[in-house]
mmCIF file of C-alpha atoms in Angstrom:
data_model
loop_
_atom_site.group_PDB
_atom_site.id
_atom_site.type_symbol
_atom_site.label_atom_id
_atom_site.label_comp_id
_atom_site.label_asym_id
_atom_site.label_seq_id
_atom_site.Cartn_x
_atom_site.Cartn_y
_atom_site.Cartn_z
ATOM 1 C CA UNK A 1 -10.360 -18.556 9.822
ATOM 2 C CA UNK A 2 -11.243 -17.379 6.608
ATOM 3 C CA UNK A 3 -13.075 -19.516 3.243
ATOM 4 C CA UNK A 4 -10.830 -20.507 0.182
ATOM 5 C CA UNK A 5 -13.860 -20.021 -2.259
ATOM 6 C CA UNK A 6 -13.455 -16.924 -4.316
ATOM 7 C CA UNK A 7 -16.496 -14.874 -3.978
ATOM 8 C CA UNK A 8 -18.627 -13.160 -7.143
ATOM 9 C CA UNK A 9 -16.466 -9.375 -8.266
ATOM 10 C CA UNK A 10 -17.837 -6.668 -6.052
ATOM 11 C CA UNK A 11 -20.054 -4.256 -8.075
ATOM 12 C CA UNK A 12 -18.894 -1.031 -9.829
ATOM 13 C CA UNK A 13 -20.850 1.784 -8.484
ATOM 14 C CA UNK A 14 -20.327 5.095 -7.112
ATOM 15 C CA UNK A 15 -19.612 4.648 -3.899
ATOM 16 C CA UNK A 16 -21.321 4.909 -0.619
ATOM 17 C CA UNK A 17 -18.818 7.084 0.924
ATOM 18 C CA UNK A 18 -19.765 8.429 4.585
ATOM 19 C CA UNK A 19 -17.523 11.229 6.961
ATOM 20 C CA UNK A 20 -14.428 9.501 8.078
ATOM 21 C CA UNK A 21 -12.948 13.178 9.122
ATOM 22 C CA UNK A 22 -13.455 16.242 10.290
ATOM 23 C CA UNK A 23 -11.323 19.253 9.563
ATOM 24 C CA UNK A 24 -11.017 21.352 12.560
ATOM 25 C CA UNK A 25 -10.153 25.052 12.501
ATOM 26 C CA UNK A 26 -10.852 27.030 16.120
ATOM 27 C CA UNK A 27 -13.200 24.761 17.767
ATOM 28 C CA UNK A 28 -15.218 25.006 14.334
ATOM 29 C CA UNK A 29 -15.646 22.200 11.656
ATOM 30 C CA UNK A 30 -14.161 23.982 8.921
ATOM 31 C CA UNK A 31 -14.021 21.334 6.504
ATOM 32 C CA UNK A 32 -15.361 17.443 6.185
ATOM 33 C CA UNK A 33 -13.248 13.970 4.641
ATOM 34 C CA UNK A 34 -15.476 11.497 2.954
ATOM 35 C CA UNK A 35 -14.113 7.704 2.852
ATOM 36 C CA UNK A 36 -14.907 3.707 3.565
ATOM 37 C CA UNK A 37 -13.304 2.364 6.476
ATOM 38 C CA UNK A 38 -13.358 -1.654 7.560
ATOM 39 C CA UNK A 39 -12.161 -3.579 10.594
ATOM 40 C CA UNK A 40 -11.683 -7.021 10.696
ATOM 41 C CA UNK A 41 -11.349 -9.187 13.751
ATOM 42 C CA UNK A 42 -8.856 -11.484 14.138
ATOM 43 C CA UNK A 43 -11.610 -14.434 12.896
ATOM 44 C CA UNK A 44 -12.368 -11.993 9.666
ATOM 45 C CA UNK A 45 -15.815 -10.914 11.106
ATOM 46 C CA UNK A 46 -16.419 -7.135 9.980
ATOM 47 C CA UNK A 47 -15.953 -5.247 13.640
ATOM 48 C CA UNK A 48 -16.595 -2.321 12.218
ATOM 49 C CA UNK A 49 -17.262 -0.266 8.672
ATOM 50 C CA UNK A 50 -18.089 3.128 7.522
ATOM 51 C CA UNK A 51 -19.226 3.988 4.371
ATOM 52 C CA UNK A 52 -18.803 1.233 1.558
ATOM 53 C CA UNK A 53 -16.490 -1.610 1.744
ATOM 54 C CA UNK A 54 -18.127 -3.721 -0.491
ATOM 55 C CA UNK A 55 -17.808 -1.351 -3.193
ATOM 56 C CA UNK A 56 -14.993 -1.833 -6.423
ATOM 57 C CA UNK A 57 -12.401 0.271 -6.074
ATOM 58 C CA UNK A 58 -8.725 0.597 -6.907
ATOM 59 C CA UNK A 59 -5.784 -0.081 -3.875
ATOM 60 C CA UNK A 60 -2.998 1.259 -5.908
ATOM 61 C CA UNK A 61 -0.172 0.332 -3.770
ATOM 62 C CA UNK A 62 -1.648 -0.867 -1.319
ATOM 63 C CA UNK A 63 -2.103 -4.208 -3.105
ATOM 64 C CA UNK A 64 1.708 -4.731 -3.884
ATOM 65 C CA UNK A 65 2.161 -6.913 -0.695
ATOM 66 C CA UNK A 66 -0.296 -8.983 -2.811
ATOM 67 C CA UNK A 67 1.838 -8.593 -5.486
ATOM 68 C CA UNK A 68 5.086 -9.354 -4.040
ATOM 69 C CA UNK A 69 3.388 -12.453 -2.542
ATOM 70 C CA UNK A 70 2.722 -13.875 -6.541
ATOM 71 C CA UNK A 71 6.215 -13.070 -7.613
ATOM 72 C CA UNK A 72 7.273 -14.950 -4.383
ATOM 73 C CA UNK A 73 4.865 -17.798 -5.395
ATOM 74 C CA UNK A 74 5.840 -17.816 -9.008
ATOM 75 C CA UNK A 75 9.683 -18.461 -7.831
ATOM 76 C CA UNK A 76 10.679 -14.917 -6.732
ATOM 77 C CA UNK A 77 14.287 -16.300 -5.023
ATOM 78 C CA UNK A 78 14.665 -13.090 -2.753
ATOM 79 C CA UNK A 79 13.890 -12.307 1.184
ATOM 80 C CA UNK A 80 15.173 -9.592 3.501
ATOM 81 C CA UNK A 81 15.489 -5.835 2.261
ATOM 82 C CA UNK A 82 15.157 -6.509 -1.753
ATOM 83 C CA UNK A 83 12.007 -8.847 -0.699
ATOM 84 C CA UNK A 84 10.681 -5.542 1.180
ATOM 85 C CA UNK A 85 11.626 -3.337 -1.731
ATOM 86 C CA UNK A 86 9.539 -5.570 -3.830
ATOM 87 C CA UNK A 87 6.493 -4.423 -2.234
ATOM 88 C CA UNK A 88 7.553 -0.839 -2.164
ATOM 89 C CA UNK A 89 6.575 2.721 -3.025
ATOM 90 C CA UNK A 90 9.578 3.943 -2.236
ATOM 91 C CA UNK A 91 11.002 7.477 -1.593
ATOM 92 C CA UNK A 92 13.740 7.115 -3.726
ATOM 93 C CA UNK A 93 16.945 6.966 -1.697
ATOM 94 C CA UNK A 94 20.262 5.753 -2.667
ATOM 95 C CA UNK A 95 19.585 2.587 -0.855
ATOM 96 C CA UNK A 96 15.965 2.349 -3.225
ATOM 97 C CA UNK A 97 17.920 2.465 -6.267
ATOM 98 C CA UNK A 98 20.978 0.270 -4.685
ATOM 99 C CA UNK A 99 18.274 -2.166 -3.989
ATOM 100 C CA UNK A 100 16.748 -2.152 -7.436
ATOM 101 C CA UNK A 101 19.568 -2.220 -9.213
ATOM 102 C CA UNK A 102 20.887 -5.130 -7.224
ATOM 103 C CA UNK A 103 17.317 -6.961 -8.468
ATOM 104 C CA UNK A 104 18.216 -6.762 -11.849
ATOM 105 C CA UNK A 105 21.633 -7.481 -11.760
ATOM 106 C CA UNK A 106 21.106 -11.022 -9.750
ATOM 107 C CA UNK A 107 18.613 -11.484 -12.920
ATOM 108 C CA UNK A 108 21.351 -10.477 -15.504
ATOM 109 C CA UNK A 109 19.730 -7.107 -16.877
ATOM 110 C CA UNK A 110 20.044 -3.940 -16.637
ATOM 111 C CA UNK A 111 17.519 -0.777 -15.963
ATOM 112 C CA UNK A 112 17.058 -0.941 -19.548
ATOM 113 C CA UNK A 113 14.994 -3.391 -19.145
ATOM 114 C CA UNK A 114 12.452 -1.430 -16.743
ATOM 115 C CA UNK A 115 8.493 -0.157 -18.329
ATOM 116 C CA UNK A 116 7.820 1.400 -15.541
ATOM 117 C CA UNK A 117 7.067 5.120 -16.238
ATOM 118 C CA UNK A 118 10.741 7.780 -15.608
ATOM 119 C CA UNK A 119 10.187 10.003 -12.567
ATOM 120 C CA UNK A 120 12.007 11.629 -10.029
ATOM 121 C CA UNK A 121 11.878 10.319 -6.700
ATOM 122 C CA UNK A 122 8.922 10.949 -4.685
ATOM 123 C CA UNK A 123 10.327 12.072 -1.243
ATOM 124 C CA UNK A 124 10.655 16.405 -1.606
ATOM 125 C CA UNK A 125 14.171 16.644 0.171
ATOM 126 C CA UNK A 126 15.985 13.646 -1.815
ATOM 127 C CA UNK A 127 13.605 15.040 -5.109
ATOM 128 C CA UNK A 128 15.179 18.317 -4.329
ATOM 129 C CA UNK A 129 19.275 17.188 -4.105
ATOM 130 C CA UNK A 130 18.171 15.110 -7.359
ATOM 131 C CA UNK A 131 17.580 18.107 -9.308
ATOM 132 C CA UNK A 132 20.245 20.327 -8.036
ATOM 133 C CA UNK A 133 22.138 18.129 -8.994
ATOM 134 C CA UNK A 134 21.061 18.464 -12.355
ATOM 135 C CA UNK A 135 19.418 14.560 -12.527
ATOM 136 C CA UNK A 136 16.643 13.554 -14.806
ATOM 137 C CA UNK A 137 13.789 11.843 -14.284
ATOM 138 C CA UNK A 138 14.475 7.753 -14.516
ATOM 139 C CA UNK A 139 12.934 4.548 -14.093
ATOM 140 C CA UNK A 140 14.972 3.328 -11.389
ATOM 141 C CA UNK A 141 14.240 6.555 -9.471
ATOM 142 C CA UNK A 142 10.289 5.936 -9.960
ATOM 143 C CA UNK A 143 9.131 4.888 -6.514
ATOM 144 C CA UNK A 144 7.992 1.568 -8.400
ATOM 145 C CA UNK A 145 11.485 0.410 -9.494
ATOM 146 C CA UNK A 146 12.068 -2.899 -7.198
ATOM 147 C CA UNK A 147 8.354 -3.830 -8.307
ATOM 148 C CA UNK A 148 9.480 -3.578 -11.932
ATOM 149 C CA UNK A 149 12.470 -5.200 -11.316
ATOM 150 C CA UNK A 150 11.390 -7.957 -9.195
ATOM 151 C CA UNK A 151 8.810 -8.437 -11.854
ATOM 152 C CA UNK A 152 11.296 -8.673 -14.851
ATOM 153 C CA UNK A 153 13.196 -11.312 -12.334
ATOM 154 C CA UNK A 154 10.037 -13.275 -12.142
ATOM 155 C CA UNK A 155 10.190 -13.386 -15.766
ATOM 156 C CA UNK A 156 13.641 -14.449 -16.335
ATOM 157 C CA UNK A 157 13.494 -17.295 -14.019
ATOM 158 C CA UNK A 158 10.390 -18.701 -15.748
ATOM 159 C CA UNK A 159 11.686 -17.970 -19.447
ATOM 160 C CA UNK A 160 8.400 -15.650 -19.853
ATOM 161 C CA UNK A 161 9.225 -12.517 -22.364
ATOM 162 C CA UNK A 162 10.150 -9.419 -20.763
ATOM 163 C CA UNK A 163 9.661 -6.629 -23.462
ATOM 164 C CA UNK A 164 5.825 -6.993 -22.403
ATOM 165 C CA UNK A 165 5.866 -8.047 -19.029
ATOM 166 C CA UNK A 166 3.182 -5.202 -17.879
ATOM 167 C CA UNK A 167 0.425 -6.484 -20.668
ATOM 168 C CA UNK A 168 -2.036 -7.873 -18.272
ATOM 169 C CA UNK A 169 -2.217 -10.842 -20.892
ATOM 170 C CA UNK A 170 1.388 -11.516 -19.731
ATOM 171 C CA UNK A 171 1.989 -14.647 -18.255
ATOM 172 C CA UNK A 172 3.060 -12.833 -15.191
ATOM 173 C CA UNK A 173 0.056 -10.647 -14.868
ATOM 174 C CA UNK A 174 -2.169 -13.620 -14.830
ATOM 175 C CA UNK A 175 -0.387 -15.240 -12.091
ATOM 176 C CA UNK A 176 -0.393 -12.126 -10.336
ATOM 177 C CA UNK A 177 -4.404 -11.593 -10.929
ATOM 178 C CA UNK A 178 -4.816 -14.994 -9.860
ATOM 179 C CA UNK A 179 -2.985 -14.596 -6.694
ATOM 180 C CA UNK A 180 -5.171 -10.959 -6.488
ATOM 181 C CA UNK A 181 -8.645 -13.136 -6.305
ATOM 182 C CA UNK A 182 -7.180 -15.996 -3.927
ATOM 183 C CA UNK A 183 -5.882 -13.435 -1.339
ATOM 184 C CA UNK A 184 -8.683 -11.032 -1.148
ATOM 185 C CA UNK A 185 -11.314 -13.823 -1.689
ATOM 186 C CA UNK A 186 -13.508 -12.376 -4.830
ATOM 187 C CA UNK A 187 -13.019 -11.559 -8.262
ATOM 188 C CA UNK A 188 -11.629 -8.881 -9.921
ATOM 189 C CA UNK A 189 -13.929 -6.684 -10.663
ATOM 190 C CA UNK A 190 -12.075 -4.087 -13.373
ATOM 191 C CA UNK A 191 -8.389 -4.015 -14.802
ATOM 192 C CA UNK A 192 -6.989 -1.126 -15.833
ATOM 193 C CA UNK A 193 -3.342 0.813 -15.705
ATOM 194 C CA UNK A 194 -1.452 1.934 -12.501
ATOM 195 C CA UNK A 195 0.706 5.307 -12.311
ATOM 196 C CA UNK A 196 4.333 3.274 -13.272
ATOM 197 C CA UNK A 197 2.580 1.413 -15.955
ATOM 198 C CA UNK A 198 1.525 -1.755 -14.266
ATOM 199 C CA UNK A 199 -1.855 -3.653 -14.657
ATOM 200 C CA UNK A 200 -4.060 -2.140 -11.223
ATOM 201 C CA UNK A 201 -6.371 -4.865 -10.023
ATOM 202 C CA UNK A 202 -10.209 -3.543 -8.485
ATOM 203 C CA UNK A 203 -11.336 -5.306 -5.491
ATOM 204 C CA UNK A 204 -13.175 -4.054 -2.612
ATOM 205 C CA UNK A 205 -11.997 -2.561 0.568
ATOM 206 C CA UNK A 206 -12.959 -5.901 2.439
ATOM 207 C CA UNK A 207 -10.786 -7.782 0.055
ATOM 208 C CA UNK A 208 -7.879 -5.328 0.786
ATOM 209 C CA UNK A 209 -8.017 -5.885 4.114
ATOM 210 C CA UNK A 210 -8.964 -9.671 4.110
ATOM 211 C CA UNK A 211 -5.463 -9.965 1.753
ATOM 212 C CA UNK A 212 -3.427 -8.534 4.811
ATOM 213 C CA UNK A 213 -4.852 -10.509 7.345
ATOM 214 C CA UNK A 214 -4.273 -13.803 5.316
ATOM 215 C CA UNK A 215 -0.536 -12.826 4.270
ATOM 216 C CA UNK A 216 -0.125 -12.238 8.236
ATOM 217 C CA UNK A 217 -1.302 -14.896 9.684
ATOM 218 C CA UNK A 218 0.647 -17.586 7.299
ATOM 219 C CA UNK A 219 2.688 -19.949 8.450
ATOM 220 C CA UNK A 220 6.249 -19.572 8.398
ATOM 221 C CA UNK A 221 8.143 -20.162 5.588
ATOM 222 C CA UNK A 222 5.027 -19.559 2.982
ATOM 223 C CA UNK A 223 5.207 -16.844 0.629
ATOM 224 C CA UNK A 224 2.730 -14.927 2.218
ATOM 225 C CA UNK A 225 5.049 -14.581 5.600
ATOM 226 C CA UNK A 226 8.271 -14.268 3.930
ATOM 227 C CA UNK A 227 6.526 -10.936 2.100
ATOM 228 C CA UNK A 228 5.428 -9.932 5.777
ATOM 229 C CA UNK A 229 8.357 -10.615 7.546
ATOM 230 C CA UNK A 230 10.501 -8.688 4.738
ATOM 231 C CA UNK A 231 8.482 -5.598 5.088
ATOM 232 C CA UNK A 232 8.094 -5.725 8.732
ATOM 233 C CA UNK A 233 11.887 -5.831 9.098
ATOM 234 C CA UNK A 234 12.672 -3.700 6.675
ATOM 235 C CA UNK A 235 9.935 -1.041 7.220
ATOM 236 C CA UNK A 236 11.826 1.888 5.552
ATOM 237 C CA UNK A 237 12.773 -0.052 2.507
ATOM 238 C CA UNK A 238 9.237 -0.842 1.854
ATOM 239 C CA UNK A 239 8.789 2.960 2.141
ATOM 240 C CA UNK A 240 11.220 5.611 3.112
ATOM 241 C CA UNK A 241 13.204 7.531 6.302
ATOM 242 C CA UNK A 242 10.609 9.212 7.944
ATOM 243 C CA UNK A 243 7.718 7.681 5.990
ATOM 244 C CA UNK A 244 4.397 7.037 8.447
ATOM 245 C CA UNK A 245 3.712 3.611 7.453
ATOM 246 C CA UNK A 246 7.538 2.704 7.979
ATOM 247 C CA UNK A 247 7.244 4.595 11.457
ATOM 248 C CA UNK A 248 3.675 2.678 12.169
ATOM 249 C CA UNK A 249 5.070 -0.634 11.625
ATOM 250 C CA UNK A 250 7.934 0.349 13.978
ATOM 251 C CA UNK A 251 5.497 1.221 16.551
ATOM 252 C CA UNK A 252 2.888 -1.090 16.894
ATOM 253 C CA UNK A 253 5.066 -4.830 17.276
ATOM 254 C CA UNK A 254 3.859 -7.497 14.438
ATOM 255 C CA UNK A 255 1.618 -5.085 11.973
ATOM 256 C CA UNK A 256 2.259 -4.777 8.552
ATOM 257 C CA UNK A 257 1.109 -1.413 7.012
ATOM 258 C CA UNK A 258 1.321 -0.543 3.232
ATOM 259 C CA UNK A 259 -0.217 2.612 1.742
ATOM 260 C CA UNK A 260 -1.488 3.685 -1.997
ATOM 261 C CA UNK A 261 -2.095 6.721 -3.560
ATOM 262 C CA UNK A 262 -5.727 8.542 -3.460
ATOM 263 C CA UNK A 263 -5.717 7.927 -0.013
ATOM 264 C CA UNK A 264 -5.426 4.130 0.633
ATOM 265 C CA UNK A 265 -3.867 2.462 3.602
ATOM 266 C CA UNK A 266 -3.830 -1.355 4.411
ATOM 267 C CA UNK A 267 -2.665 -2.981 7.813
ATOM 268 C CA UNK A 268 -2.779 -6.011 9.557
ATOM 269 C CA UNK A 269 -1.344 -7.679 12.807
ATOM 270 C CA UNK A 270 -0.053 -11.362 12.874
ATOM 271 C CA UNK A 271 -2.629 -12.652 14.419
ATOM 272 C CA UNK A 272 -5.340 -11.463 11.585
ATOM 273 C CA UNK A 273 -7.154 -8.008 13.110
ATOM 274 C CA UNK A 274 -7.122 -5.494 10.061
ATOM 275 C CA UNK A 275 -7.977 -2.895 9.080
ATOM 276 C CA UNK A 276 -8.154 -0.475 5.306
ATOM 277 C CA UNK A 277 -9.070 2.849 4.717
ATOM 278 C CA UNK A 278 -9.936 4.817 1.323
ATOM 279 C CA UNK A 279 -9.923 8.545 1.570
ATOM 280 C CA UNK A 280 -12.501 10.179 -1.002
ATOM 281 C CA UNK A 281 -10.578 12.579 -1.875
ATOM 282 C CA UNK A 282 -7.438 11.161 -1.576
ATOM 283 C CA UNK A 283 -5.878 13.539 1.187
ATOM 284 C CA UNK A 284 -3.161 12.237 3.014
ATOM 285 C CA UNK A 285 -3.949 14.077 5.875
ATOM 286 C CA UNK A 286 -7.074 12.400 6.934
ATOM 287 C CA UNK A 287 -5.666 9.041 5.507
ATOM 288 C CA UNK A 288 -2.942 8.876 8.744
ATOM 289 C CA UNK A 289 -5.315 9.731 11.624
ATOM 290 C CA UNK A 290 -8.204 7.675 10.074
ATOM 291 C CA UNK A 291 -5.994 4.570 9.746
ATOM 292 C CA UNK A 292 -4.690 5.243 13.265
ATOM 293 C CA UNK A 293 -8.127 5.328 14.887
ATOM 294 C CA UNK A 294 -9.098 2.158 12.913
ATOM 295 C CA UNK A 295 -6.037 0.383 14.249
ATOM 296 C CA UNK A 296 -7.560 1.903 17.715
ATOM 297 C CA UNK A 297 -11.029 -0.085 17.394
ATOM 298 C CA UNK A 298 -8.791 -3.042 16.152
ATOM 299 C CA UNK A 299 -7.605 -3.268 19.568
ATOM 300 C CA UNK A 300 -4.248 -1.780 19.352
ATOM 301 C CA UNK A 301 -3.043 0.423 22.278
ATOM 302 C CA UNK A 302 -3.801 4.402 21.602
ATOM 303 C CA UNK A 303 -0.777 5.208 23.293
ATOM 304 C CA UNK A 304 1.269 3.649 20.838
ATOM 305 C CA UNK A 305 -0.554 5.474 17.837
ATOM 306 C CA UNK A 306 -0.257 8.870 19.404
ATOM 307 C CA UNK A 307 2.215 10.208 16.954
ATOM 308 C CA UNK A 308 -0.390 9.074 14.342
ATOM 309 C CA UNK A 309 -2.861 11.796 14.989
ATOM 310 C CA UNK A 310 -2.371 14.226 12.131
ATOM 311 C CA UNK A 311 -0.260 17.196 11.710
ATOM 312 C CA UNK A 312 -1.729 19.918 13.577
ATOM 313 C CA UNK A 313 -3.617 22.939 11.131
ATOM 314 C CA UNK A 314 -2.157 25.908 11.300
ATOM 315 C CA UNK A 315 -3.026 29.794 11.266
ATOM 316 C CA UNK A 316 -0.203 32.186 11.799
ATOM 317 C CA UNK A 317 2.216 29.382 11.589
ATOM 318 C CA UNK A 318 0.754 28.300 15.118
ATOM 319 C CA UNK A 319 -1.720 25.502 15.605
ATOM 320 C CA UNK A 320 -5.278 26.620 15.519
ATOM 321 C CA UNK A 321 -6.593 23.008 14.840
ATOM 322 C CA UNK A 322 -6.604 19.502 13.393
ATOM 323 C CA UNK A 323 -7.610 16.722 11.415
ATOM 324 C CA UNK A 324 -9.781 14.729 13.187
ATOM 325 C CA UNK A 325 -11.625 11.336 13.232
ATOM 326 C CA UNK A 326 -15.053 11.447 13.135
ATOM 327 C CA UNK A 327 -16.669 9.868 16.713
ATOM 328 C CA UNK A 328 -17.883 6.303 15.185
ATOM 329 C CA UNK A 329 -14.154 6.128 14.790
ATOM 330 C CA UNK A 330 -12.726 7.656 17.377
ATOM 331 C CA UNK A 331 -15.127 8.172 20.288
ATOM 332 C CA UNK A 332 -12.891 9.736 22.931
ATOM 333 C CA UNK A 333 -11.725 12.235 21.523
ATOM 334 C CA UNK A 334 -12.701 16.220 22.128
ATOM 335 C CA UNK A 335 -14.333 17.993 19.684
ATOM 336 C CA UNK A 336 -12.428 20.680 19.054
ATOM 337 C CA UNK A 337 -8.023 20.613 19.005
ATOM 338 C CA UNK A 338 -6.224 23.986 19.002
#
């Protein structure tokens, strides 16, 4: 389905953004979303793209399925929940930091060990118990925890140091950068720092998506599908309770969805169709209904992305409008939404 030769780094330019979104407001268009948007069929021909896939950019977190599939390859032991949590931004729940902790204890160490950057944890209404309760900001909390420990387990079981795993000179970040250029099919174009601390990987969007479809449509067994089937099973370890890419992958049968900051979604269905999705601007409010209407042209059934449409805009606390696709997305739809 797809080549196994690595293609030249994809250039760094500005990119070619086009509208992916239109804010509504009273049957007006109040306000407009730039972005890049690819689908892939299930034989990796482009179906569709707006704007620039071919351009470098940064996934953030949307490339820690890739991730998760290097530890994996590199002798990562674990499947099931801590697999998913391996590959997770994740809201920060008691089960999140059960999880993480759980990594590093199978390892023998301790959240000592941890680089990633102290936070506090990213969903508002477990953020908001955390600091009544008088909690700092920690590592573990950081919604990058099981990455960082899975990482420092990767480590220990190949005797590579640990006080510097996040150099990208590290033995571990090389395998992972390797692993990077295999999946999405090019070079890396740039290397630079993620929000927890990690090395961030540029690609472009087609590479993103590409990634998914090949860690989908492995065979059993491989570390590709034991990633997929981890985070497909358990969505809201990958994420968080009432998380939209935990509630997508619930929805549509088979898909596996990951999302990154600045407006970056990835998903793909087991039999290859993909799609990936950078917001300009990083909004998450175009990033949901955008990725929904690209999972439409994939060929997935609209009625089971209707919760996916956006939160409605409101005016006088009642809904005056919405965020929607733009028509070489979304065709069908009516202008205006009030």
């Amino acid at each position: 389905m797809y080549s196994s030769s690595i293609a030249d780094a994809p250039l760094v330019r500005e990119p070619f953004h086009a509208p992916v979104a239109h804010l509504i407001r009273g049957g007006l268009i109040e306000g407009l979303h730039y972005g890049s948007v690819v689908v892939l069929d299930a034989d990796g021909q482009v179906r569709l793209q707006l704007g620039d896939i071919e351009a470098a950019f940064y996934p953030r977190s949307a490339l820690k399925p890739v991730q998760a599939v290097a530890m994996v390859r590199a002798g990562f032991p674990l499947d099931g929940d801590l697999l998913s949590l391996t590959a997770a931004s994740h809201s920060g729940e008691e089960r999140h930091l059960a999880g993480a902790r759980r990594i590093l204890e199978l390892a023998g160490l301790t959240e000592d060990h941890l680089r990633n950057v102290p936070d506090l944890p990213f969903d508002p209404i477990v953020r908001d118990d955390w600091i009544r309760e008088g909690r700092l900001p920690s590592r573990i909390a950081q919604n990058c925890s099981g990455k960082h420990a899975a990482m420092l387990y990767t480590c220990k079981l190949n005797g590579w140091s640990l006080d510097d795993y996040l150099d990208p000179g590290h033995p571990l970040q090389q395998a992972i950068a390797e692993i990077v250029e295999d999946l999405t099919g090019q070079r890396i174009a740039q290397v630079t720092v993620d929000g927890c601390g990690a090395p961030l990987f540029s690609v472009s969007l087609h590479g993103l998506a590409r990634a998914a479809a090949r860690i989908t449509t492995a065979a059993p067994g491989t570390p590709e599908a034991r990633v997929a089937d981890a985070m497909r099973e358990h969505a809201e370890m990958a994420s968080g309770s009432g998380r939209d890419v935990a509630a997508l992958m619930r929805a549509v049968p088979g898909l596996l969805a990951k999302d990154g900051f600045e407006g970056v979604q990835v998903a793909a269905l087991a039999d290859g169709r993909a799609v990936a999705v950078k917001i300009a601007d990083g909004a998450n409010r175009a990033r949901v209904p955008v990725a929904a209407a690209a999972l439409a042209r994939a060929g997935v059934d609209p009625a089971a992305l209707a919760e996916f449409a956006g939160e409605p805009l409101l005016g006088g606390g009642a809904p005056v409008g919405c965020v929607r696709p733009v028509r070489a997305l979304d065709p069908v739809s009516v202008p205006a939404c009030a």
